[in-house]
Each structure stands twice: as structure tokens, then as C-alpha cells.
């Protein structure tokens, strides 16, 4: 009897340890959930209104041998996936470009139009893509602005094929790595995802055929969620603290002059530079149809020279209309 009791106790302990281990694994950071295979059919996708990719999306859906989940063809515009929210994990899909364009994917999409915040990755499918330093690019969308020309560090070469290409995005917190056509090294590594959005929906964008979209939440391949260090963080030559004026209407096409800078203290607010010393005013304003306006940035420098009393230097920079 004692032997049977000990055996039962050992079995109970083993089962308890197994259950505890399963709970620890399932609650650990980066734990992968089940794969989500996304069918390419009209019941899972909707076309989007005109946006930065051009006119209204026109997705067409077909069934072909070798594509069990179907095919989606976008001749222009974008298509949105219904009922799927993405935060961290892996997104994989196949695409075949239609002509020269910029087919790609958006994720963590919050809002729409002038209020949209999201992350975007795309290819430039011209004939020289494989030899070009900007074959692939990541860009944030901030308050409706697609800032492809603000972050040149987030573009690179890639081994793009003439037919079907496989894309694998690994997203973890503020970081992302993109793999193309099964190569072991990432075609693009993003040290800091710049959008303010942390979770949201998924869109496919640009002229191409798309297939085999698979999302695996939580599968991050050990990629840390923290951004890579800012190499300029200790650079004392960068101005970090600025003052930003309120928007000032432009009454003519003439360039603003220094005398037009607002004088009232209430017209100014403090704004801090981001990584690399960038002052990104897209976080302050929203894309829209408001009249042309200008903002001013100013900073104050305290300087000393031998034998000269402390004096004050003031400077400002005007910004283009928003």
C-alpha cells in the first residue's frame, strides 16, 4: 500500500511540474501562439479608399493550383484584412509584382486617413532593385504622413526575384527584422520602429499578387523588444531642447521673415529632439486640408568667451507649411 501511495504522489508531482512548466512557457515573453493562415478571399478582405498608394483599392480573388488559401491581385491601391489585430510576432507572405511599383505591407494600423499611425514595409520593384541600396524600405506612418524620406537609414538591398518572392517580418516591441526569399541574414534590420502605434490591423498595399499570408503572434525568434541604442545619445553638439511656435497662417507666397516670428510667450511650447537629433513635427500635427501655415523653431545658446561677460545668442529656423 505504501508503495502505491508513493507512486501516486510521484505521478501527482510530475503532473504538477509539467503543468507548472507549461504555464511558465506560455506566459514567457515571446511565447508563440498558433499560426493564423489568412484566406485570400472576399470574406476576409475589404478594399480601402484612396490613400498614399493611389486610388481606391480593387482586390480580385482567384483560386489556382498550388495556392490552397487563394490568391489576391491588387492592380492598384490597398486592401485591409478583416478581424485580425497584430502586436508582436511573425508575418509571412508571398508576392509577385505587377510592373514597377511599391508592393508591401502595413501593420499595427490605428486610425485612418489623417489620423493614421502604422508601420510599413515595401519593395521598390524597378529593374535595378537588386543592385540598389533602396530596394526595400521601412517607413512609419505618423498622423497620416508617410515619412519615407525622413528615415533613409531604414532602406537596403534585397535579393528580389522576377517571379514569386517570400517575405518574413519578425516584429518585437520597437524592433523588426525582415527576411527575403529564405536567406539567413535579414535584408533589413530596424532598430527602432518609429510610429506611435503599438497594436493594430494589417493591410497589403501596391500592385502585386499576394498569397500564403501567415501570422504567428508571439513568435519573435529571440529578438529583443527594446530599441537599439541611439549612437548620438551622448553627442553634446546636438541641440536637444527646442521651442516650437503655434501655427502661423501664411498670407502670401513670400517666404516668412524673422520679424514675423511670434512674440508672445504663450505661443511657444517645449519640444525635444528624438533619436539622431531629429525634431519630428509630424507628431505635433495631423494631415488635413487646413490653410497653409508655418511653424517656427527656436533655441537659446549660452556661451562664454575669454575676457567677455556671459551673453545670449538666439536662433530660429522656419519650417515649411503643413
Short mmCIF file of N, CA and C in Angstrom, two decimals, residues 93-238:
data_model
loop_
_atom_site.label_atom_id
_atom_site.label_comp_id
_atom_site.label_asym_id
_atom_site.label_seq_id
_atom_site.Cartn_x
_atom_site.Cartn_y
_atom_site.Cartn_z
N UNK A 93 4.42 36.20 -46.00
CA UNK A 93 3.56 36.21 -47.17
C UNK A 93 4.41 36.09 -48.43
N UNK A 94 3.75 35.72 -49.53
CA UNK A 94 4.39 35.66 -50.83
C UNK A 94 3.77 36.73 -51.73
N UNK A 95 4.59 37.29 -52.62
CA UNK A 95 4.05 38.26 -53.56
C UNK A 95 4.78 38.17 -54.89
N UNK A 96 4.09 38.53 -55.94
CA UNK A 96 4.67 38.66 -57.28
C UNK A 96 4.26 40.00 -57.83
N UNK A 97 5.26 40.84 -58.11
CA UNK A 97 4.99 42.21 -58.52
C UNK A 97 4.29 42.26 -59.87
N UNK A 98 3.46 43.28 -60.03
CA UNK A 98 2.82 43.59 -61.31
C UNK A 98 3.44 44.89 -61.80
N UNK A 99 4.39 44.81 -62.73
CA UNK A 99 5.06 46.01 -63.20
C UNK A 99 5.99 46.56 -62.14
N UNK A 100 6.34 47.84 -62.29
CA UNK A 100 7.20 48.52 -61.34
C UNK A 100 6.33 49.33 -60.37
N UNK A 101 6.54 49.11 -59.11
CA UNK A 101 5.73 49.80 -58.12
C UNK A 101 6.35 49.66 -56.74
N UNK A 102 5.50 49.66 -55.71
CA UNK A 102 5.99 49.57 -54.33
C UNK A 102 5.07 48.66 -53.52
N UNK A 103 4.99 47.37 -53.87
CA UNK A 103 4.14 46.46 -53.11
C UNK A 103 4.71 46.21 -51.73
N UNK A 104 3.81 46.09 -50.75
CA UNK A 104 4.28 45.87 -49.39
C UNK A 104 3.15 45.65 -48.43
N UNK A 105 3.44 45.88 -47.17
CA UNK A 105 2.51 45.57 -46.09
C UNK A 105 2.56 46.67 -45.04
N UNK A 106 1.40 46.96 -44.46
CA UNK A 106 1.29 47.82 -43.28
C UNK A 106 0.79 46.98 -42.12
N UNK A 107 1.24 47.31 -40.91
CA UNK A 107 0.77 46.58 -39.73
C UNK A 107 0.72 47.53 -38.54
N UNK A 108 0.10 47.07 -37.47
CA UNK A 108 -0.16 47.90 -36.28
C UNK A 108 -0.90 49.18 -36.68
N UNK A 109 -1.86 49.07 -37.57
CA UNK A 109 -2.57 50.24 -38.07
C UNK A 109 -3.64 50.67 -37.08
N UNK A 110 -3.55 51.91 -36.66
CA UNK A 110 -4.57 52.53 -35.82
C UNK A 110 -5.06 53.79 -36.49
N UNK A 111 -6.37 53.99 -36.52
CA UNK A 111 -6.93 55.16 -37.17
C UNK A 111 -6.90 55.00 -38.67
N UNK A 112 -7.28 56.05 -39.36
CA UNK A 112 -7.28 56.05 -40.83
C UNK A 112 -7.13 57.47 -41.32
N UNK A 113 -6.71 57.58 -42.60
CA UNK A 113 -6.59 58.90 -43.20
C UNK A 113 -5.64 59.79 -42.44
N UNK A 114 -6.14 60.98 -42.06
CA UNK A 114 -5.30 61.97 -41.40
C UNK A 114 -4.89 61.58 -39.99
N UNK A 115 -5.55 60.59 -39.39
CA UNK A 115 -5.23 60.18 -38.03
C UNK A 115 -4.46 58.87 -37.96
N UNK A 116 -4.07 58.34 -39.12
CA UNK A 116 -3.47 57.01 -39.13
C UNK A 116 -2.06 57.00 -38.54
N UNK A 117 -1.80 55.98 -37.72
CA UNK A 117 -0.46 55.65 -37.25
C UNK A 117 -0.22 54.18 -37.55
N UNK A 118 0.92 53.86 -38.15
CA UNK A 118 1.20 52.47 -38.50
C UNK A 118 2.67 52.32 -38.87
N UNK A 119 3.06 51.06 -39.12
CA UNK A 119 4.38 50.74 -39.64
C UNK A 119 4.20 50.17 -41.05
N UNK A 120 5.17 50.44 -41.94
CA UNK A 120 5.03 49.99 -43.32
C UNK A 120 6.38 49.50 -43.85
N UNK A 121 6.31 48.39 -44.59
CA UNK A 121 7.49 47.85 -45.27
C UNK A 121 7.12 47.57 -46.72
N UNK A 122 8.02 47.92 -47.65
CA UNK A 122 7.70 47.71 -49.06
C UNK A 122 8.96 47.56 -49.90
N UNK A 123 8.75 47.07 -51.14
CA UNK A 123 9.81 46.92 -52.13
C UNK A 123 9.65 47.99 -53.20
N UNK A 124 10.77 48.42 -53.76
CA UNK A 124 10.76 49.20 -54.99
C UNK A 124 11.13 48.24 -56.12
N UNK A 125 10.14 47.83 -56.90
CA UNK A 125 10.32 46.69 -57.80
C UNK A 125 10.82 47.09 -59.19
N UNK A 126 11.60 48.14 -59.29
CA UNK A 126 12.20 48.51 -60.57
C UNK A 126 13.24 47.50 -61.00
N UNK A 127 13.72 47.64 -62.23
CA UNK A 127 14.67 46.68 -62.79
C UNK A 127 16.00 46.64 -62.03
N UNK A 128 16.36 47.74 -61.39
CA UNK A 128 17.64 47.79 -60.69
C UNK A 128 17.50 47.55 -59.19
N UNK A 129 16.37 46.95 -58.77
CA UNK A 129 16.12 46.77 -57.34
C UNK A 129 17.24 45.99 -56.66
N UNK A 130 17.65 44.87 -57.25
CA UNK A 130 18.66 44.02 -56.62
C UNK A 130 19.99 44.74 -56.42
N UNK A 131 20.28 45.70 -57.29
CA UNK A 131 21.56 46.41 -57.20
C UNK A 131 21.44 47.73 -56.45
N UNK A 132 20.25 48.08 -56.06
CA UNK A 132 20.02 49.39 -55.46
C UNK A 132 20.07 49.32 -53.94
N UNK A 133 20.53 50.40 -53.32
CA UNK A 133 20.57 50.47 -51.87
C UNK A 133 19.21 50.76 -51.25
N UNK A 134 18.21 51.03 -52.08
CA UNK A 134 16.88 51.29 -51.54
C UNK A 134 15.84 50.32 -52.12
N UNK A 135 16.27 49.08 -52.37
CA UNK A 135 15.34 48.07 -52.90
C UNK A 135 14.20 47.81 -51.92
N UNK A 136 14.52 47.75 -50.63
CA UNK A 136 13.49 47.59 -49.60
C UNK A 136 13.55 48.77 -48.66
N UNK A 137 12.41 49.10 -48.07
CA UNK A 137 12.37 50.23 -47.14
C UNK A 137 11.30 50.01 -46.09
N UNK A 138 11.65 50.44 -44.87
CA UNK A 138 10.66 50.59 -43.80
C UNK A 138 10.38 52.06 -43.63
N UNK A 139 9.13 52.40 -43.36
CA UNK A 139 8.77 53.78 -43.03
C UNK A 139 7.63 53.78 -42.02
N UNK A 140 7.64 54.70 -41.08
CA UNK A 140 6.47 54.86 -40.23
C UNK A 140 5.43 55.74 -40.92
N UNK A 141 4.19 55.56 -40.54
CA UNK A 141 3.12 56.50 -40.90
C UNK A 141 2.68 57.16 -39.60
N UNK A 142 2.84 58.47 -39.52
CA UNK A 142 2.56 59.22 -38.29
C UNK A 142 1.55 60.32 -38.60
N UNK A 143 0.40 60.21 -37.97
CA UNK A 143 -0.67 61.20 -38.16
C UNK A 143 -0.99 61.40 -39.65
N UNK A 144 -1.00 60.29 -40.39
CA UNK A 144 -1.35 60.35 -41.80
C UNK A 144 -0.19 60.63 -42.73
N UNK A 145 0.97 61.00 -42.21
CA UNK A 145 2.14 61.30 -43.03
C UNK A 145 2.98 60.03 -43.21
N UNK A 146 3.24 59.64 -44.45
CA UNK A 146 4.13 58.53 -44.75
C UNK A 146 5.54 59.10 -44.91
N UNK A 147 6.41 58.82 -43.96
CA UNK A 147 7.69 59.53 -43.85
C UNK A 147 8.83 58.75 -44.49
N UNK A 148 8.65 58.34 -45.73
CA UNK A 148 9.66 57.53 -46.40
C UNK A 148 10.97 58.29 -46.60
N UNK A 149 10.92 59.62 -46.72
CA UNK A 149 12.12 60.40 -46.99
C UNK A 149 12.76 60.99 -45.73
N UNK A 150 12.22 60.66 -44.57
CA UNK A 150 12.75 61.19 -43.31
C UNK A 150 13.74 60.22 -42.67
N UNK A 151 13.60 58.92 -42.99
CA UNK A 151 14.42 57.89 -42.35
C UNK A 151 15.20 57.10 -43.40
N UNK A 152 16.20 57.69 -44.06
CA UNK A 152 16.95 56.97 -45.10
C UNK A 152 17.74 55.79 -44.56
N UNK A 153 17.97 55.72 -43.25
CA UNK A 153 18.73 54.61 -42.68
C UNK A 153 17.95 53.30 -42.73
N UNK A 154 16.64 53.37 -42.99
CA UNK A 154 15.81 52.17 -42.99
C UNK A 154 15.52 51.69 -44.41
N UNK A 155 16.55 51.62 -45.25
CA UNK A 155 16.41 51.05 -46.58
C UNK A 155 17.68 50.27 -46.90
N UNK A 156 17.55 49.29 -47.83
CA UNK A 156 18.70 48.42 -48.06
C UNK A 156 18.51 47.64 -49.35
N UNK A 157 19.55 46.90 -49.73
CA UNK A 157 19.47 45.99 -50.86
C UNK A 157 18.67 44.74 -50.47
N UNK A 158 18.19 44.00 -51.48
CA UNK A 158 17.49 42.74 -51.23
C UNK A 158 17.55 41.88 -52.48
N UNK A 159 17.49 40.56 -52.28
CA UNK A 159 17.53 39.61 -53.38
C UNK A 159 16.10 39.38 -53.89
N UNK A 160 15.63 40.31 -54.71
CA UNK A 160 14.28 40.23 -55.25
C UNK A 160 14.30 39.39 -56.52
N UNK A 161 13.38 38.44 -56.63
CA UNK A 161 13.28 37.58 -57.80
C UNK A 161 12.27 38.14 -58.79
N UNK A 162 12.36 37.67 -60.04
CA UNK A 162 11.45 38.16 -61.07
C UNK A 162 10.03 37.61 -60.90
N UNK A 163 9.89 36.45 -60.26
CA UNK A 163 8.57 35.85 -60.06
C UNK A 163 8.09 36.04 -58.63
N UNK A 164 7.75 34.91 -58.00
CA UNK A 164 7.26 34.95 -56.62
C UNK A 164 8.40 35.17 -55.64
N UNK A 165 8.12 35.95 -54.60
CA UNK A 165 9.08 36.23 -53.54
C UNK A 165 8.43 35.96 -52.18
N UNK A 166 9.25 35.45 -51.26
CA UNK A 166 8.75 35.16 -49.91
C UNK A 166 9.31 36.20 -48.93
N UNK A 167 8.43 36.75 -48.11
CA UNK A 167 8.81 37.79 -47.15
C UNK A 167 8.46 37.31 -45.74
N UNK A 168 9.38 37.53 -44.81
CA UNK A 168 9.15 37.16 -43.40
C UNK A 168 9.55 38.33 -42.52
N UNK A 169 8.57 38.91 -41.82
CA UNK A 169 8.81 40.02 -40.91
C UNK A 169 8.74 39.51 -39.47
N UNK A 170 9.78 39.78 -38.70
CA UNK A 170 9.80 39.45 -37.28
C UNK A 170 9.73 40.76 -36.50
N UNK A 171 8.66 40.93 -35.73
CA UNK A 171 8.40 42.19 -35.04
C UNK A 171 8.35 41.94 -33.54
N UNK A 172 9.18 42.68 -32.80
CA UNK A 172 9.23 42.53 -31.35
C UNK A 172 9.37 43.91 -30.71
N UNK A 173 8.32 44.38 -30.08
CA UNK A 173 8.37 45.69 -29.43
C UNK A 173 8.73 46.78 -30.40
N UNK A 174 9.89 47.42 -30.18
CA UNK A 174 10.33 48.52 -31.02
C UNK A 174 11.25 48.07 -32.16
N UNK A 175 11.43 46.77 -32.34
CA UNK A 175 12.40 46.31 -33.33
C UNK A 175 11.75 45.41 -34.38
N UNK A 176 12.40 45.33 -35.55
CA UNK A 176 11.92 44.48 -36.63
C UNK A 176 13.10 44.01 -37.47
N UNK A 177 13.01 42.75 -37.93
CA UNK A 177 13.94 42.22 -38.92
C UNK A 177 13.12 41.63 -40.06
N UNK A 178 13.59 41.85 -41.29
CA UNK A 178 12.88 41.39 -42.48
C UNK A 178 13.79 40.45 -43.26
N UNK A 179 13.27 39.27 -43.55
CA UNK A 179 14.00 38.26 -44.32
C UNK A 179 13.30 38.08 -45.67
N UNK A 180 14.10 37.93 -46.72
CA UNK A 180 13.56 37.83 -48.07
C UNK A 180 14.05 36.54 -48.73
N UNK A 181 13.12 35.77 -49.23
CA UNK A 181 13.42 34.56 -50.01
C UNK A 181 14.30 33.56 -49.27
N UNK A 182 14.07 33.42 -47.97
CA UNK A 182 14.70 32.37 -47.19
C UNK A 182 16.15 32.57 -46.84
N UNK A 183 16.73 33.71 -47.16
CA UNK A 183 18.13 33.96 -46.82
C UNK A 183 18.29 34.07 -45.30
N UNK A 184 19.40 33.54 -44.74
CA UNK A 184 19.54 33.52 -43.28
C UNK A 184 19.79 34.89 -42.66
N UNK A 185 20.35 35.82 -43.43
CA UNK A 185 20.61 37.15 -42.91
C UNK A 185 19.45 38.09 -43.28
N UNK A 186 19.04 38.96 -42.37
CA UNK A 186 17.93 39.87 -42.69
C UNK A 186 18.30 40.84 -43.80
N UNK A 187 17.37 41.06 -44.70
CA UNK A 187 17.56 42.08 -45.73
C UNK A 187 17.49 43.47 -45.13
N UNK A 188 16.78 43.60 -44.01
CA UNK A 188 16.64 44.90 -43.35
C UNK A 188 16.45 44.68 -41.86
N UNK A 189 17.20 45.43 -41.06
CA UNK A 189 17.05 45.43 -39.61
C UNK A 189 16.66 46.83 -39.17
N UNK A 190 15.57 46.93 -38.45
CA UNK A 190 15.08 48.22 -37.97
C UNK A 190 15.28 48.26 -36.46
N UNK A 191 16.14 49.17 -36.03
CA UNK A 191 16.48 49.26 -34.61
C UNK A 191 15.45 49.97 -33.77
N UNK A 192 14.55 50.73 -34.40
CA UNK A 192 13.52 51.43 -33.65
C UNK A 192 12.33 51.71 -34.56
N UNK A 193 11.24 51.00 -34.38
CA UNK A 193 10.02 51.28 -35.12
C UNK A 193 9.50 52.63 -34.66
N UNK A 194 9.34 53.56 -35.59
CA UNK A 194 9.17 54.97 -35.25
C UNK A 194 7.73 55.42 -35.05
N UNK A 195 6.76 54.62 -35.46
CA UNK A 195 5.37 55.02 -35.30
C UNK A 195 4.97 55.01 -33.83
N UNK A 196 3.92 55.74 -33.50
CA UNK A 196 3.40 55.75 -32.14
C UNK A 196 2.45 54.59 -31.88
N UNK A 197 2.15 53.78 -32.88
CA UNK A 197 1.20 52.69 -32.74
C UNK A 197 1.89 51.43 -32.24
N UNK A 198 1.26 50.73 -31.30
CA UNK A 198 1.83 49.51 -30.73
C UNK A 198 1.04 48.26 -31.14
N UNK A 199 -0.18 48.43 -31.61
CA UNK A 199 -1.03 47.30 -31.98
C UNK A 199 -2.07 47.79 -32.97
N UNK A 200 -2.46 46.92 -33.90
CA UNK A 200 -3.48 47.35 -34.87
C UNK A 200 -3.65 46.33 -35.99
N UNK A 201 -4.30 46.74 -37.04
CA UNK A 201 -4.68 45.85 -38.12
C UNK A 201 -3.58 45.74 -39.17
N UNK A 202 -3.85 44.95 -40.24
CA UNK A 202 -2.89 44.66 -41.30
C UNK A 202 -3.50 45.01 -42.65
N UNK A 203 -2.73 45.68 -43.51
CA UNK A 203 -3.11 45.97 -44.89
C UNK A 203 -2.03 45.45 -45.84
N UNK A 204 -2.43 45.01 -47.02
CA UNK A 204 -1.50 44.77 -48.12
C UNK A 204 -1.67 45.89 -49.12
N UNK A 205 -0.54 46.37 -49.69
CA UNK A 205 -0.60 47.59 -50.48
C UNK A 205 0.27 47.46 -51.73
N UNK A 206 -0.20 48.03 -52.83
CA UNK A 206 0.62 48.13 -54.02
C UNK A 206 0.36 47.03 -55.03
N UNK A 207 0.75 47.27 -56.27
CA UNK A 207 0.43 46.41 -57.40
C UNK A 207 1.20 45.10 -57.33
N UNK A 208 0.48 44.02 -57.04
CA UNK A 208 1.10 42.70 -56.94
C UNK A 208 0.02 41.65 -56.73
N UNK A 209 0.42 40.38 -56.90
CA UNK A 209 -0.38 39.26 -56.44
C UNK A 209 0.15 38.84 -55.08
N UNK A 210 -0.75 38.52 -54.15
CA UNK A 210 -0.37 38.15 -52.80
C UNK A 210 -0.96 36.79 -52.46
N UNK A 211 -0.20 35.99 -51.70
CA UNK A 211 -0.65 34.65 -51.33
C UNK A 211 0.05 34.22 -50.04
N UNK A 212 -0.50 33.16 -49.43
CA UNK A 212 0.13 32.45 -48.30
C UNK A 212 0.47 33.38 -47.14
N UNK A 213 -0.46 34.25 -46.78
CA UNK A 213 -0.26 35.12 -45.62
C UNK A 213 -0.48 34.31 -44.34
N UNK A 214 0.55 34.26 -43.51
CA UNK A 214 0.52 33.53 -42.25
C UNK A 214 1.02 34.45 -41.14
N UNK A 215 0.25 34.57 -40.06
CA UNK A 215 0.61 35.40 -38.91
C UNK A 215 0.78 34.49 -37.71
N UNK A 216 1.91 34.61 -37.01
CA UNK A 216 2.15 33.84 -35.80
C UNK A 216 2.41 34.80 -34.65
N UNK A 217 1.38 35.15 -33.88
CA UNK A 217 1.59 36.07 -32.76
C UNK A 217 2.58 35.52 -31.74
N UNK A 218 3.46 36.37 -31.26
CA UNK A 218 4.40 35.99 -30.22
C UNK A 218 5.68 35.34 -30.69
N UNK A 219 5.78 34.91 -31.96
CA UNK A 219 6.99 34.26 -32.46
C UNK A 219 7.97 35.34 -32.91
N UNK A 220 8.97 35.64 -32.08
CA UNK A 220 9.90 36.75 -32.35
C UNK A 220 11.35 36.30 -32.49
N UNK A 221 11.61 35.01 -32.50
CA UNK A 221 12.96 34.48 -32.73
C UNK A 221 14.00 35.04 -31.77
N UNK A 222 13.57 35.38 -30.55
CA UNK A 222 14.51 35.92 -29.58
C UNK A 222 14.89 37.37 -29.79
N UNK A 223 14.23 38.05 -30.72
CA UNK A 223 14.54 39.46 -30.98
C UNK A 223 14.10 40.31 -29.79
N UNK A 224 15.00 41.08 -29.18
CA UNK A 224 14.63 41.88 -28.00
C UNK A 224 13.61 42.96 -28.38
N UNK A 225 12.71 43.30 -27.46
CA UNK A 225 11.73 44.35 -27.76
C UNK A 225 12.27 45.75 -27.61
N UNK A 226 13.40 45.92 -26.90
CA UNK A 226 13.94 47.25 -26.67
C UNK A 226 14.63 47.77 -27.94
N UNK A 227 14.56 49.05 -28.22
CA UNK A 227 15.26 49.60 -29.38
C UNK A 227 16.76 49.49 -29.22
N UNK A 228 17.47 49.48 -30.34
CA UNK A 228 18.92 49.52 -30.27
C UNK A 228 19.36 50.87 -29.72
N UNK A 229 20.54 50.96 -29.12
CA UNK A 229 20.99 52.24 -28.56
C UNK A 229 21.11 53.33 -29.63
N UNK A 230 20.80 54.54 -29.24
CA UNK A 230 20.97 55.70 -30.11
C UNK A 230 22.44 56.11 -30.09
N UNK A 231 23.11 55.98 -31.22
CA UNK A 231 24.56 56.24 -31.26
C UNK A 231 24.87 57.71 -31.03
N UNK A 232 23.86 58.58 -31.14
CA UNK A 232 24.09 60.01 -30.92
C UNK A 232 23.68 60.45 -29.53
N UNK A 233 23.34 59.52 -28.66
CA UNK A 233 22.78 59.88 -27.36
C UNK A 233 23.72 60.76 -26.53
N UNK A 234 25.02 60.57 -26.68
CA UNK A 234 25.99 61.34 -25.90
C UNK A 234 26.64 62.47 -26.70
N UNK A 235 26.12 62.75 -27.86
CA UNK A 235 26.70 63.79 -28.71
C UNK A 235 26.22 65.16 -28.20
N UNK A 236 27.11 65.91 -27.58
CA UNK A 236 26.75 67.19 -26.98
C UNK A 236 26.63 68.30 -28.01
N UNK A 237 26.97 68.01 -29.26
CA UNK A 237 26.84 69.03 -30.30
C UNK A 237 25.42 69.11 -30.86
N UNK A 238 24.57 68.18 -30.47
CA UNK A 238 23.19 68.18 -30.97
C UNK A 238 22.29 68.96 -30.02
#
